[in-house]
mmCIF file of C-alpha atoms in Angstrom:
data_model
loop_
_atom_site.group_PDB
_atom_site.id
_atom_site.type_symbol
_atom_site.label_atom_id
_atom_site.label_comp_id
_atom_site.label_asym_id
_atom_site.label_seq_id
_atom_site.Cartn_x
_atom_site.Cartn_y
_atom_site.Cartn_z
ATOM 1 C CA MET A 1123 5.052 229.044 12.103
ATOM 2 C CA GLU A 1124 7.130 229.754 8.925
ATOM 3 C CA GLN A 1125 7.513 226.070 8.194
ATOM 4 C CA THR A 1126 3.745 225.739 8.355
ATOM 5 C CA LEU A 1127 3.273 228.594 5.952
ATOM 6 C CA TRP A 1128 5.595 227.112 3.358
ATOM 7 C CA GLY A 1129 3.363 224.005 3.600
ATOM 8 C CA HIS A 1130 0.844 225.963 1.452
ATOM 9 C CA LEU A 1131 2.972 226.109 -1.599
ATOM 10 C CA PRO A 1132 1.779 222.813 -3.020
ATOM 11 C CA VAL A 1133 -1.627 224.425 -3.552
ATOM 12 C CA LEU A 1134 0.059 225.869 -6.664
ATOM 13 C CA LEU A 1135 0.186 222.305 -8.125
ATOM 14 C CA ARG A 1136 -3.647 222.707 -8.621
ATOM 15 C CA ALA A 1137 -2.931 225.300 -11.366
ATOM 16 C CA ASN A 1138 -3.476 223.813 -14.815
ATOM 17 C CA SER A 1139 -0.177 225.258 -16.316
ATOM 18 C CA LYS A 1140 2.975 226.990 -15.793
ATOM 19 C CA ASP A 1141 1.391 230.093 -17.240
ATOM 20 C CA SER A 1142 -1.260 230.058 -14.470
ATOM 21 C CA ILE A 1143 1.501 230.045 -11.882
ATOM 22 C CA GLU A 1144 3.259 232.807 -13.647
ATOM 23 C CA PHE A 1145 0.040 234.895 -13.853
ATOM 24 C CA ILE A 1146 -0.401 234.450 -9.949
ATOM 25 C CA LEU A 1147 3.153 235.740 -9.366
ATOM 26 C CA GLN A 1148 2.871 238.584 -11.722
ATOM 27 C CA ALA A 1149 -0.533 239.585 -10.153
ATOM 28 C CA LEU A 1150 1.198 239.543 -6.778
ATOM 29 C CA TRP A 1151 4.201 241.443 -8.198
ATOM 30 C CA ARG A 1152 2.052 244.096 -9.910
ATOM 31 C CA THR A 1153 -0.043 244.617 -6.726
ATOM 32 C CA ARG A 1154 2.794 244.465 -4.203
ATOM 33 C CA LYS A 1155 2.120 248.026 -3.049
ATOM 34 C CA THR A 1156 -1.698 248.213 -3.390
ATOM 35 C CA GLY A 1157 -2.818 244.776 -2.508
ATOM 36 C CA LEU A 1158 -4.603 242.227 -4.641
ATOM 37 C CA GLN A 1159 -7.950 243.301 -6.210
ATOM 38 C CA SER A 1160 -11.051 241.202 -5.568
ATOM 39 C CA ALA A 1161 -11.238 240.305 -9.333
ATOM 40 C CA ASP A 1162 -7.647 239.059 -9.273
ATOM 41 C CA ARG A 1163 -8.334 237.143 -6.033
ATOM 42 C CA CYS A 1164 -11.415 235.417 -7.888
ATOM 43 C CA ILE A 1165 -9.312 234.562 -10.949
ATOM 44 C CA ILE A 1166 -6.565 233.053 -8.869
ATOM 45 C CA GLN A 1167 -9.003 231.205 -6.797
ATOM 46 C CA ASP A 1168 -10.537 229.734 -9.841
ATOM 47 C CA MET A 1169 -7.107 228.775 -11.351
ATOM 48 C CA LEU A 1170 -6.271 226.904 -8.149
ATOM 49 C CA GLN A 1171 -9.758 225.263 -7.788
ATOM 50 C CA LEU A 1172 -10.213 226.569 -4.292
ATOM 51 C CA GLU A 1173 -13.672 226.540 -2.867
ATOM 52 C CA ASN A 1174 -13.280 229.233 -0.306
ATOM 53 C CA ASP A 1175 -11.600 232.578 -0.603
ATOM 54 C CA SER A 1176 -9.993 232.149 2.909
ATOM 55 C CA ASP A 1177 -8.027 229.084 1.492
ATOM 56 C CA LEU A 1178 -6.158 231.531 -0.784
ATOM 57 C CA ASP A 1179 -4.836 233.785 1.925
ATOM 58 C CA PRO A 1180 -2.198 231.486 3.457
ATOM 59 C CA LEU A 1181 -0.715 230.767 -0.135
ATOM 60 C CA LEU A 1182 -0.737 234.496 -0.963
ATOM 61 C CA VAL A 1183 1.120 235.402 2.255
ATOM 62 C CA CYS A 1184 3.647 232.583 1.478
ATOM 63 C CA LEU A 1185 4.222 233.865 -2.120
ATOM 64 C CA ARG A 1186 4.600 237.427 -1.027
ATOM 65 C CA MET A 1187 7.142 236.451 1.558
ATOM 66 C CA LEU A 1188 9.081 234.595 -1.072
ATOM 67 C CA ILE A 1189 8.879 237.597 -3.394
ATOM 68 C CA ARG A 1190 10.068 239.948 -0.537
ATOM 69 C CA ARG A 1191 12.947 237.711 0.547
ATOM 70 C CA TYR A 1192 14.209 236.923 -2.920
ATOM 71 C CA VAL A 1193 13.796 240.212 -4.619
ATOM 72 C CA TYR A 1194 14.540 242.623 -1.703
ATOM 73 C CA GLU A 1195 16.733 240.813 0.719
ATOM 74 C CA ASN A 1196 19.163 239.538 -1.969
ATOM 75 C CA THR A 1197 18.633 235.985 -1.120
ATOM 76 C CA CYS A 1198 20.952 234.124 -3.538
ATOM 77 C CA LYS A 1199 19.442 231.767 -6.096
ATOM 78 C CA ASP A 1200 21.054 228.695 -4.516
ATOM 79 C CA ASP A 1201 19.235 229.299 -1.091
ATOM 80 C CA ILE A 1202 15.734 229.547 -2.571
ATOM 81 C CA PRO A 1203 15.268 225.748 -2.773
ATOM 82 C CA LYS A 1204 16.055 225.671 0.960
ATOM 83 C CA LEU A 1205 12.834 227.691 1.602
ATOM 84 C CA PHE A 1206 10.577 225.077 0.051
ATOM 85 C CA PRO A 1207 9.145 222.160 2.041
ATOM 86 C CA GLY A 1208 9.934 218.643 0.806
ATOM 87 C CA GLU A 1209 6.498 218.072 -0.935
ATOM 88 C CA VAL A 1210 6.996 220.944 -3.428
ATOM 89 C CA LEU A 1211 8.036 219.235 -6.595
ATOM 90 C CA PRO A 1212 11.551 220.196 -7.992
ATOM 91 C CA GLU A 1213 9.901 221.543 -11.196
ATOM 92 C CA LEU A 1214 7.662 223.919 -9.215
ATOM 93 C CA GLN A 1215 10.772 224.966 -7.234
ATOM 94 C CA LYS A 1216 12.597 225.665 -10.451
ATOM 95 C CA LEU A 1217 9.690 227.618 -12.026
ATOM 96 C CA LEU A 1218 9.192 229.842 -8.884
ATOM 97 C CA THR A 1219 12.932 230.482 -8.721
ATOM 98 C CA LEU A 1220 13.010 231.539 -12.379
ATOM 99 C CA LEU A 1221 10.025 233.824 -11.908
ATOM 100 C CA LEU A 1222 11.477 235.336 -8.884
ATOM 101 C CA GLN A 1223 14.754 236.042 -10.666
ATOM 102 C CA LYS A 1224 12.883 237.860 -13.393
ATOM 103 C CA PHE A 1225 11.194 240.070 -10.698
ATOM 104 C CA ARG A 1226 14.450 240.728 -9.023
ATOM 105 C CA LEU A 1227 15.825 242.031 -12.369
ATOM 106 C CA VAL A 1228 12.910 244.401 -12.773
ATOM 107 C CA ALA A 1229 13.088 245.654 -9.228
ATOM 108 C CA ARG A 1230 16.885 246.419 -9.641
ATOM 109 C CA ARG A 1231 16.239 248.251 -12.781
ATOM 110 C CA ARG A 1232 13.640 250.389 -11.252
ATOM 111 C CA ALA A 1233 15.879 251.083 -8.143
ATOM 112 C CA GLU A 1234 18.683 252.173 -10.586
ATOM 113 C CA ARG A 1235 16.421 254.472 -12.526
ATOM 114 C CA SER A 1236 15.125 256.160 -9.376
ATOM 115 C CA GLU A 1237 18.841 256.574 -8.076
ATOM 116 C CA CYS A 1238 19.758 258.254 -11.372
ATOM 117 C CA LYS A 1239 16.935 260.843 -11.085
#
């Protein structure tokens, strides 16, 4: 099932820019504890040119799993490309990996701050 889930990543290629992909990941990161608001879902759905809201869910699950694995399970940078299916372009893999590294740094800083308190 997991391999099937990763097959939804190419939907990101419908985004018009790298900034759009970054917005999507930032929205998921920002709402990781509360869940994505309907307004954000609509924006992301439009960015990806998806007709149905239900088409968005598998991609969001996949991206949340990537975030969780990379940021919280200490998956090493070199192992991230192994998660992607073959049809995901190397440029998209690289962009997602860079963005996930950014979120990992933020998560670690927050964890360090909470340990100090």
